PDB file of C-alpha atoms in Angstrom:
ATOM      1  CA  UNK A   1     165.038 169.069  72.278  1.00  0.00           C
ATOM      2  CA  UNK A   2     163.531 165.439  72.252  1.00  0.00           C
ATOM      3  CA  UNK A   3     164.581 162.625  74.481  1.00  0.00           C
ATOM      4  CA  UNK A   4     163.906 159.054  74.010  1.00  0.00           C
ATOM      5  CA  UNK A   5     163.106 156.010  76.505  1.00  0.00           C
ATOM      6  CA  UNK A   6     166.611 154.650  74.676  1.00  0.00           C
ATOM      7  CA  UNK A   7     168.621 157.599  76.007  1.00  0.00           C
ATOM      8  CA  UNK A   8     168.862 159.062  72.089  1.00  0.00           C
ATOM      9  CA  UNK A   9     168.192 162.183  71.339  1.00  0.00           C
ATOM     10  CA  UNK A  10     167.255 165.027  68.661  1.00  0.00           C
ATOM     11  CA  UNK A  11     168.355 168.567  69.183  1.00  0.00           C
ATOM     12  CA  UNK A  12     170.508 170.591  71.936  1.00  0.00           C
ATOM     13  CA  UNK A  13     170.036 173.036  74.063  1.00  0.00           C
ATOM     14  CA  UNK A  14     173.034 175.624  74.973  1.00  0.00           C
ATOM     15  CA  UNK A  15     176.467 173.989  75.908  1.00  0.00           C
ATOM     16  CA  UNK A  16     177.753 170.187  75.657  1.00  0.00           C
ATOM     17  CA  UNK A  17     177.744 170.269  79.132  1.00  0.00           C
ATOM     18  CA  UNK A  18     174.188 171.495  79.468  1.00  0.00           C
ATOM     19  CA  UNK A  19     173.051 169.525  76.699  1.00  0.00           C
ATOM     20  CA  UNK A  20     174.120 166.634  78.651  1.00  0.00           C
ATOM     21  CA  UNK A  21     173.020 167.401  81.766  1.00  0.00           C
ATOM     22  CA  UNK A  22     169.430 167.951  79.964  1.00  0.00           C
ATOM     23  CA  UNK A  23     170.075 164.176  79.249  1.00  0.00           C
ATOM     24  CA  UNK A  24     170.087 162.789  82.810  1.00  0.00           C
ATOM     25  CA  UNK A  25     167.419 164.548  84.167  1.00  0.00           C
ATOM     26  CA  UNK A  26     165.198 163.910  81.112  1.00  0.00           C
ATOM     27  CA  UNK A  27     165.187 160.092  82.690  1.00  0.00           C
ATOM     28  CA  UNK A  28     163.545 161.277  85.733  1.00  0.00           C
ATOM     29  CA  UNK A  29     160.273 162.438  83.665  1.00  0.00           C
ATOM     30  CA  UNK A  30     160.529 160.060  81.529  1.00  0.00           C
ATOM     31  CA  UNK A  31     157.649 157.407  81.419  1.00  0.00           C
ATOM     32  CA  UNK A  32     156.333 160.206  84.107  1.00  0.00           C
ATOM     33  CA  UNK A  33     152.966 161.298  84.070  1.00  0.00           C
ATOM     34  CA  UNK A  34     153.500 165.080  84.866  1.00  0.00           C
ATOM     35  CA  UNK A  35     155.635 167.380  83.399  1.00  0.00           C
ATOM     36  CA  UNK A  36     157.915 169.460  86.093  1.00  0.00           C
ATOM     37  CA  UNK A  37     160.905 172.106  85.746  1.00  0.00           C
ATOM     38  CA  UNK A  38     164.374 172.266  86.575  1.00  0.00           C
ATOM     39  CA  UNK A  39     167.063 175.208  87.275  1.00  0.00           C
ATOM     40  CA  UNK A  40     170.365 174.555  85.408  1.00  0.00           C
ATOM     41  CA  UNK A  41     173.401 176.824  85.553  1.00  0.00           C
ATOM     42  CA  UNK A  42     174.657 177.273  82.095  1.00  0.00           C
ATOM     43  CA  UNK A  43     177.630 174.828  82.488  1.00  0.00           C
ATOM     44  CA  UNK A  44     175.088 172.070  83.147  1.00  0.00           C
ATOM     45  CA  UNK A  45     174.733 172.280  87.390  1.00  0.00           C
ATOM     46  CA  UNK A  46     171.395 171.400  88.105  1.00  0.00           C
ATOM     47  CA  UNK A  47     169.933 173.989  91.082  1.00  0.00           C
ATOM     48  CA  UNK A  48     166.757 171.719  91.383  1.00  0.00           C
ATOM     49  CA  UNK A  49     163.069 172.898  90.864  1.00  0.00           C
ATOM     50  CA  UNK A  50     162.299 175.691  92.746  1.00  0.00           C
ATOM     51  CA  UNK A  51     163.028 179.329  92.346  1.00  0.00           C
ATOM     52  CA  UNK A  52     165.795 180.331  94.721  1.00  0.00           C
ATOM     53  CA  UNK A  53     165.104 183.699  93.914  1.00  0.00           C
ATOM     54  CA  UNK A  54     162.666 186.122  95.122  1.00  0.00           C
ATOM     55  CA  UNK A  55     159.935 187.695  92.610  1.00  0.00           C
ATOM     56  CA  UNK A  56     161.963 189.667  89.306  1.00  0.00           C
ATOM     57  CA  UNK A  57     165.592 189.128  91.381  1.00  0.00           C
ATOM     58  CA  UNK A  58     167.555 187.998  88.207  1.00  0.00           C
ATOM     59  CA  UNK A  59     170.186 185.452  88.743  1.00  0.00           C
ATOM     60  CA  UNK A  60     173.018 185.276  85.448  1.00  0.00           C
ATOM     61  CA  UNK A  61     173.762 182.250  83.609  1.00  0.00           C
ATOM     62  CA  UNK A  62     171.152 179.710  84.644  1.00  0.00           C
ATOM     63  CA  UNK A  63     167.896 178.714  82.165  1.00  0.00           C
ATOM     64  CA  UNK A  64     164.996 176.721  83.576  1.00  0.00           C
ATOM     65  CA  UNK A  65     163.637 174.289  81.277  1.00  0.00           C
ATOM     66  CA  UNK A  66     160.527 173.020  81.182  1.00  0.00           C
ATOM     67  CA  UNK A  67     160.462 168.814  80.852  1.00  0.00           C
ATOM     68  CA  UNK A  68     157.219 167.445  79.312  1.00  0.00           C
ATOM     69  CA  UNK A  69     156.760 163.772  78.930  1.00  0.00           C
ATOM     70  CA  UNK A  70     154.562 162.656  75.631  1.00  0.00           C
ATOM     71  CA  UNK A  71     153.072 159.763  76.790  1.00  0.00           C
ATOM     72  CA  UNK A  72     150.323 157.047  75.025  1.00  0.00           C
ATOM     73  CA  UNK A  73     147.204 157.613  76.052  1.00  0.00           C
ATOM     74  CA  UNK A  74     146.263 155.489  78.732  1.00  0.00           C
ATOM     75  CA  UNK A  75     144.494 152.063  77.738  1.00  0.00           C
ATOM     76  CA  UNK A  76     141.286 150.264  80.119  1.00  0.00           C
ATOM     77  CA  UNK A  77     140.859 146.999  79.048  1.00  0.00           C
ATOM     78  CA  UNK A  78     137.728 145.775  80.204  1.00  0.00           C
ATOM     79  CA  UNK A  79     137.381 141.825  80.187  1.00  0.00           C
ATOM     80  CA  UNK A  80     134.139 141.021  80.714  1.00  0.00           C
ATOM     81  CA  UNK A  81     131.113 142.968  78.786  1.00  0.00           C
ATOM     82  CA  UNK A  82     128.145 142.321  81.248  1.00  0.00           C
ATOM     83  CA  UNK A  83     126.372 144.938  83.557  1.00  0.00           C
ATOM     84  CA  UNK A  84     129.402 146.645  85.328  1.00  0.00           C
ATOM     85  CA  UNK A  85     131.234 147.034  82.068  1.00  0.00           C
ATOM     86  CA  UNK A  86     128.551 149.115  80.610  1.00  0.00           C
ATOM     87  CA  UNK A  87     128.766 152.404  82.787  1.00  0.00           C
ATOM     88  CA  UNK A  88     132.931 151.356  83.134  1.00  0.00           C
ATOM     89  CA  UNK A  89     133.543 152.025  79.430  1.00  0.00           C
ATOM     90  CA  UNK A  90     131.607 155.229  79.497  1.00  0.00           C
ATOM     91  CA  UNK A  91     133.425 156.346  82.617  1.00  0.00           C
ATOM     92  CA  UNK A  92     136.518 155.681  81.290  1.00  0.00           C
ATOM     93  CA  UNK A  93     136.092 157.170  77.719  1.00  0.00           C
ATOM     94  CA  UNK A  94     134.907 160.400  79.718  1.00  0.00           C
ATOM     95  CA  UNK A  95     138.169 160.517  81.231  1.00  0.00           C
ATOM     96  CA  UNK A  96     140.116 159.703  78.145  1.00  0.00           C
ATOM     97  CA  UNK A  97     140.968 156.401  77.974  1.00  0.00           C
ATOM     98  CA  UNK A  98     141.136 154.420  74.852  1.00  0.00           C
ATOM     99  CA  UNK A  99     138.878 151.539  76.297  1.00  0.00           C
ATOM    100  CA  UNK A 100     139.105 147.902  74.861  1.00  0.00           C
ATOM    101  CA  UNK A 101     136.224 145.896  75.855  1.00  0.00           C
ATOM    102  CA  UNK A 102     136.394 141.786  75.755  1.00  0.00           C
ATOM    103  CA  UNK A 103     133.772 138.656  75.676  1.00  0.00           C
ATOM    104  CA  UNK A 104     132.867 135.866  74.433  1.00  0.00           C
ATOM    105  CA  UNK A 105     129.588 136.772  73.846  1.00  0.00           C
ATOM    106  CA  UNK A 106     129.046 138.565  70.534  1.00  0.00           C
ATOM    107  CA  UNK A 107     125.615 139.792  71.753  1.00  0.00           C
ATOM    108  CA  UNK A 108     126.704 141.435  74.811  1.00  0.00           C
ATOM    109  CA  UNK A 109     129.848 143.366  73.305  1.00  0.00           C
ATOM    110  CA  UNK A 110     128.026 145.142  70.385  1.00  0.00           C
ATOM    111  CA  UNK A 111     128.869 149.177  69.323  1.00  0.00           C
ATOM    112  CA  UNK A 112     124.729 149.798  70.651  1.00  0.00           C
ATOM    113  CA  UNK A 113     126.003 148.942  74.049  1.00  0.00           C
ATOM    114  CA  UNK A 114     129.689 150.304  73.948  1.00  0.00           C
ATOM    115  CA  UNK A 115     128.940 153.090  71.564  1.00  0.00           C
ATOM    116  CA  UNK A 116     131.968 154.507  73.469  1.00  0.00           C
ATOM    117  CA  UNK A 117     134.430 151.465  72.983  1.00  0.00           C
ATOM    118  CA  UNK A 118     137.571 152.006  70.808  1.00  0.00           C
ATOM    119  CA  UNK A 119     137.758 148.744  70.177  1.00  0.00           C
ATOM    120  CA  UNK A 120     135.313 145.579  70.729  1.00  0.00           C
ATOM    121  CA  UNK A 121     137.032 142.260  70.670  1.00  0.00           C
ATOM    122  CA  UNK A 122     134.568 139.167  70.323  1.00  0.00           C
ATOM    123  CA  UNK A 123     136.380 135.610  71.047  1.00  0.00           C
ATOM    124  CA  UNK A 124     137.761 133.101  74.134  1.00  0.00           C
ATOM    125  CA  UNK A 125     139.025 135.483  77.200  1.00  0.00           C
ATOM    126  CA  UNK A 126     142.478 134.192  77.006  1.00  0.00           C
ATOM    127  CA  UNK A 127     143.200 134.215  72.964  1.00  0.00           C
ATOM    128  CA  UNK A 128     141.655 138.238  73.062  1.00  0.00           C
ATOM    129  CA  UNK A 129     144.213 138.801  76.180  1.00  0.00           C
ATOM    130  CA  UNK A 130     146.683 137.213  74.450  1.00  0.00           C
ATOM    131  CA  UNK A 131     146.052 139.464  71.425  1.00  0.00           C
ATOM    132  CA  UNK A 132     146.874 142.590  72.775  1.00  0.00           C
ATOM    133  CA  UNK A 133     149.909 144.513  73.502  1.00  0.00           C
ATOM    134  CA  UNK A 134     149.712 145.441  77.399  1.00  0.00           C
ATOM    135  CA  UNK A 135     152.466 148.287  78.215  1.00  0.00           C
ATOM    136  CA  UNK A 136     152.541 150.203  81.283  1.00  0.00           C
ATOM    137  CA  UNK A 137     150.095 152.532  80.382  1.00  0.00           C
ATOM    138  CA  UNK A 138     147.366 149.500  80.533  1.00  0.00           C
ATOM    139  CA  UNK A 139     144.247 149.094  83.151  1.00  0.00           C
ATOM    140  CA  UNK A 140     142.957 146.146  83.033  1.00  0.00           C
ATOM    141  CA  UNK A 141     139.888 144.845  84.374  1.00  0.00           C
ATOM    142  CA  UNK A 142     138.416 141.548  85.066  1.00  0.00           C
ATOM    143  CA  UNK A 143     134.758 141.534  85.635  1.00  0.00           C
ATOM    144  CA  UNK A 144     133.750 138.311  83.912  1.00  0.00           C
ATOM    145  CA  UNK A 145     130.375 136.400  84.612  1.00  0.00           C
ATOM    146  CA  UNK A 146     132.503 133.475  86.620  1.00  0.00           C
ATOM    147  CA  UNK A 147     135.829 132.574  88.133  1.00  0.00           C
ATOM    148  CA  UNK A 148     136.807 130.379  85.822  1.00  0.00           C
ATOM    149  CA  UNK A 149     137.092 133.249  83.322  1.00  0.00           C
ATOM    150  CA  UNK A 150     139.148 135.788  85.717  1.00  0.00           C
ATOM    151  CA  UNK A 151     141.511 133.185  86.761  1.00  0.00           C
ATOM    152  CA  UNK A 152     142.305 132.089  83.059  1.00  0.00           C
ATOM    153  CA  UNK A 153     142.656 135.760  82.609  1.00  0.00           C
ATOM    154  CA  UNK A 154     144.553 136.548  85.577  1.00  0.00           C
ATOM    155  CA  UNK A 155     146.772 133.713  84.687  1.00  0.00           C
ATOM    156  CA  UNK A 156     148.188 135.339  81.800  1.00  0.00           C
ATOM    157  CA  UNK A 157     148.443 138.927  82.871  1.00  0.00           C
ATOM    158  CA  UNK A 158     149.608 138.892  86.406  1.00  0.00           C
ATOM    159  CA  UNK A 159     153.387 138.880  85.035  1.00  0.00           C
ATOM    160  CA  UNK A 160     152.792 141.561  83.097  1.00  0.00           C
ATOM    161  CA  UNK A 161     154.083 145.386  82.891  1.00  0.00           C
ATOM    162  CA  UNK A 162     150.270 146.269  83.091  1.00  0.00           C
ATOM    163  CA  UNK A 163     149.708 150.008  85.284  1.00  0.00           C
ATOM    164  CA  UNK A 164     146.556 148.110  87.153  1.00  0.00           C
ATOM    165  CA  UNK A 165     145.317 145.298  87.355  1.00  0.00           C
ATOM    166  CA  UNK A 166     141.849 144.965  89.275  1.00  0.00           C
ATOM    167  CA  UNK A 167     139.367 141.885  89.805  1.00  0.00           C
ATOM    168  CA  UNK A 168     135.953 141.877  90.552  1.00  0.00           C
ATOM    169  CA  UNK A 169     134.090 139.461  93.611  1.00  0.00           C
ATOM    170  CA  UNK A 170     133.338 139.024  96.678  1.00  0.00           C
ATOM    171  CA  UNK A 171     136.109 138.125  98.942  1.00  0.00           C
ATOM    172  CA  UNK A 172     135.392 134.200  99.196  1.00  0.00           C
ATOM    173  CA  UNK A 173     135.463 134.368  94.961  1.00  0.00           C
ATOM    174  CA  UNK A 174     138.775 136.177  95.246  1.00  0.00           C
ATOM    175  CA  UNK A 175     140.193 133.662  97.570  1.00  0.00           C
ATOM    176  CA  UNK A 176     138.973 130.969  95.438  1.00  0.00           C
ATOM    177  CA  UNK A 177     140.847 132.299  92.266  1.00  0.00           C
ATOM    178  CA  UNK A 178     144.073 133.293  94.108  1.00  0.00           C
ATOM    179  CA  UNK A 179     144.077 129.771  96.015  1.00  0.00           C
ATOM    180  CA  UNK A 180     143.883 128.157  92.666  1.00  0.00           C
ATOM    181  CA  UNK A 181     146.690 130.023  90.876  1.00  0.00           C
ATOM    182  CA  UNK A 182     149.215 130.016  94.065  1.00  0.00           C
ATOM    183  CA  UNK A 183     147.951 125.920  93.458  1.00  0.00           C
ATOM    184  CA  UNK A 184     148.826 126.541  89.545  1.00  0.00           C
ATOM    185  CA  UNK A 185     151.966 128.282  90.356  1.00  0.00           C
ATOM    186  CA  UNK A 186     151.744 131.737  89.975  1.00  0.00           C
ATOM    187  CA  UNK A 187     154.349 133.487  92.156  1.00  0.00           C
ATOM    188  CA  UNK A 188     152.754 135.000  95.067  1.00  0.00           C
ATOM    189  CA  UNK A 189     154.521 138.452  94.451  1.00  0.00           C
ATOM    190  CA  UNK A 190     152.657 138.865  91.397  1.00  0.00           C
ATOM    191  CA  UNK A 191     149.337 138.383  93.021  1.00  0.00           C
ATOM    192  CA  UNK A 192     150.272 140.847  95.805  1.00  0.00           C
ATOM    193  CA  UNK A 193     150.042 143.811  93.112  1.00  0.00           C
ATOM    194  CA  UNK A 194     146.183 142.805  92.163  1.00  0.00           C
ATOM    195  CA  UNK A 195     143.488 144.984  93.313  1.00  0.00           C
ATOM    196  CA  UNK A 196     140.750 142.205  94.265  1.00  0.00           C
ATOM    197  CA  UNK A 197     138.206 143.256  95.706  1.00  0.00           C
ATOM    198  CA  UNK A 198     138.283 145.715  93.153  1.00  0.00           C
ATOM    199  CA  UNK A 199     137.548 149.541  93.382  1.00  0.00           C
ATOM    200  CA  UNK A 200     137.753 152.401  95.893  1.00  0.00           C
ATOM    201  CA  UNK A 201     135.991 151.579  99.244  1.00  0.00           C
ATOM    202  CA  UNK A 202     133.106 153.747  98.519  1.00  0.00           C
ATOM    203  CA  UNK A 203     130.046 151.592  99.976  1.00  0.00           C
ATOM    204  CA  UNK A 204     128.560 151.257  96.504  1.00  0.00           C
ATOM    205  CA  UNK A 205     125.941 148.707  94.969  1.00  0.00           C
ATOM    206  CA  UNK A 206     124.331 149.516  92.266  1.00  0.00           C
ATOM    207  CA  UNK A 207     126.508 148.942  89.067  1.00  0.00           C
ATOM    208  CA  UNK A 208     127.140 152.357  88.337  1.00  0.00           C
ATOM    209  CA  UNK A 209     128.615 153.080  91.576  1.00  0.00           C
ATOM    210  CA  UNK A 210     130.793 150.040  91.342  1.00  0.00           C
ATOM    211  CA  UNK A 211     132.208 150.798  87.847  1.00  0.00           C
ATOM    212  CA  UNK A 212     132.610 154.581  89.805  1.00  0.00           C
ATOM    213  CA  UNK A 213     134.607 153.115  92.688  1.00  0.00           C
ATOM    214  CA  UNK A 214     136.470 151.106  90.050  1.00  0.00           C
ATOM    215  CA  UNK A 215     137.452 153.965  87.889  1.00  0.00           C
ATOM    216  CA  UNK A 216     138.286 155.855  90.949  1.00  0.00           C
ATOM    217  CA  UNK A 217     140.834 153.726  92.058  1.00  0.00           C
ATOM    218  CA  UNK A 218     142.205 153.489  88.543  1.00  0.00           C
ATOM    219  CA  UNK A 219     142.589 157.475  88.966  1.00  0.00           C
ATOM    220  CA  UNK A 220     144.164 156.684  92.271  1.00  0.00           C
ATOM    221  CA  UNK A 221     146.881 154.776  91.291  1.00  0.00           C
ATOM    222  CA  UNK A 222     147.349 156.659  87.924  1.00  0.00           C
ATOM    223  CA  UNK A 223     148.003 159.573  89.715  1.00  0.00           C
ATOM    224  CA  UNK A 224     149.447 158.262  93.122  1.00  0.00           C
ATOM    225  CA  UNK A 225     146.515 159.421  95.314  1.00  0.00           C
ATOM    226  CA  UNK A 226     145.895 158.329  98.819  1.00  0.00           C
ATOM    227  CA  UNK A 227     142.736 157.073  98.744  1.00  0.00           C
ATOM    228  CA  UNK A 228     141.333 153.647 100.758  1.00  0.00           C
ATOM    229  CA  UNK A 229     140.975 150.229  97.974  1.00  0.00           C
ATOM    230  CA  UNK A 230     139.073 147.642  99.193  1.00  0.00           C
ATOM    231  CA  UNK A 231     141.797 145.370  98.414  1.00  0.00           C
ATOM    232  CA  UNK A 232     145.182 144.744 100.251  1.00  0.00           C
ATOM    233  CA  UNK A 233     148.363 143.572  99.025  1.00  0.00           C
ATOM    234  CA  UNK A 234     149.165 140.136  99.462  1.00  0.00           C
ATOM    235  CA  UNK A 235     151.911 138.236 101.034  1.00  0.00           C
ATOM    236  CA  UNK A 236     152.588 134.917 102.596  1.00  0.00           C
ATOM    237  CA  UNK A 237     148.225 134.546 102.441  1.00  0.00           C
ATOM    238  CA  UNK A 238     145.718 136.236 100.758  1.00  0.00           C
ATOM    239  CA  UNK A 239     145.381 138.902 102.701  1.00  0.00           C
ATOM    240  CA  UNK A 240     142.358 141.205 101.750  1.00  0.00           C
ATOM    241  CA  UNK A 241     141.074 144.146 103.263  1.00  0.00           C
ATOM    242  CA  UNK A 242     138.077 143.043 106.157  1.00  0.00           C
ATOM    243  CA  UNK A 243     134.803 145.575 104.394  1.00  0.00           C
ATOM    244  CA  UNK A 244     131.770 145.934 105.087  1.00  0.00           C
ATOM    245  CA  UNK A 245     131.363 146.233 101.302  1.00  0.00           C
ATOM    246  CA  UNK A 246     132.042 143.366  99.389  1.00  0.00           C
ATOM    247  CA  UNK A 247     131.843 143.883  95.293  1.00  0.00           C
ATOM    248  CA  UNK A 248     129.491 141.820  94.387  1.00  0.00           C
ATOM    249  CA  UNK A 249     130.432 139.191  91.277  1.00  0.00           C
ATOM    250  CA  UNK A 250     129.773 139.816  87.555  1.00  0.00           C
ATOM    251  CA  UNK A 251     126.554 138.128  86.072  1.00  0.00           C
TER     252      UNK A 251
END
């Protein structure tokens, strides 16, 4: 049986009354990222998902179904195509990502550097942005070579259903870019849910270990780990995370 984000469906499963209690669970998983199991009696009573039962005691009339989501595969955007980006994208294509990576620079996002890319998208950082389709199974990224750059960026995405959002800098560059867009009028909310500093809080320098922290913390929030970001979420100020390990900006 297949359920859809618009409540159709193909196929049924026993009685009208488990069919649609199959239904309203099935909106619990979806847009989920793990698939999970449920105990039904065979008149549609959910028993929840655990075995009440100990090991071979059979109980009559219930099924437990399995429910699976079939998701996209997850998208990293990477704006930005200088140092950072380079061991990002191969990172993130380990893990199965389908990585977009964006500059202005034709001779910094070539396949020789990227070889790893899906797709390689040469032009101004807002009209690329602008060009894609961001869902909610999109990471993006912002580790351009100035501020100017991430904020025009950041302008356009902060409202959107993007997963993650993350931008690179030290914590004076961050508080320069949010300053300007609170000035611009970006609502303050939307600001609060950007990672900046970006990454895990894992003391790193080299750029390697920064595009590690940063794919880290993508993992982290994909999968609703527990781990430390350098960044904090933001309310009536900036109000970012005091480290001892500032990310330092994109060249």
């Amino acid at each position: 049986m297949a359920v859809f984000p618009d409540g159709t469906s193909e196929g049924r499963v026993g009685s009208d009354r488990l069919t649609r209690a199959i239904l309203d669970v099935s909106q619990r998983f979806l847009g989920a990222e793990e698939p999970g199991q449920v105990r039904f009696t065979v008149d549609g009573a959910e028993l929840g998902n655990r075995r009440r039962m100990r090991d071979r005691e059979v109980v009559p009339d219930t099924v437990e179904l399995l429910f699976e989501p079939c998701l996209p595969p997850p998208r990293l955007v990477i704006v930005g195509a200088g140092h950072i980006a380079v061991p990002l994208c191969a990172l993130g294509a380990v893990l199965d990502y389908e990585v977009t990576v964006i500059d202005d620079r034709a001779r910094f996002a070539t396949r020789e550097r990227f070889p790893a890319a899906h797709a390689l998208l040469v032009d101004d950082f807002s009209r690329a942005i602008e060009s894609l389709e961001i869902t909610p199974w999109t990471y993006l990224v912002l580790v351009t070579r100035g501020h100017e750059h991430d904020e025009a960026t950041l302008q356009r995405v902060a409202g959107s259903s993007a997963r993650y959002i993350g931008m690179i800098g030290s914590k004076r560059r961050v508080l320069v870019v949010f300053d300007r867009l609170k000035r611009a009028g970006v609502d303050e909310t939307l600001l609060s849910k950007v990672y900046a500093p970006i990454g895990l809080d894992l003391g790193g320098r080299a750029p390697t270990e920064i595009a590690l922290a940063i794919m880290a913390e993508i993992v982290n929030v994909r999968r609703r780990g527990g781990a430390k970001s350098l960044a904090r979420f933001i309310h009536s100020e900036v109000g970012l995370a005091d480290s001892g390990a500032d990310v330092a900006d994109e060249a």
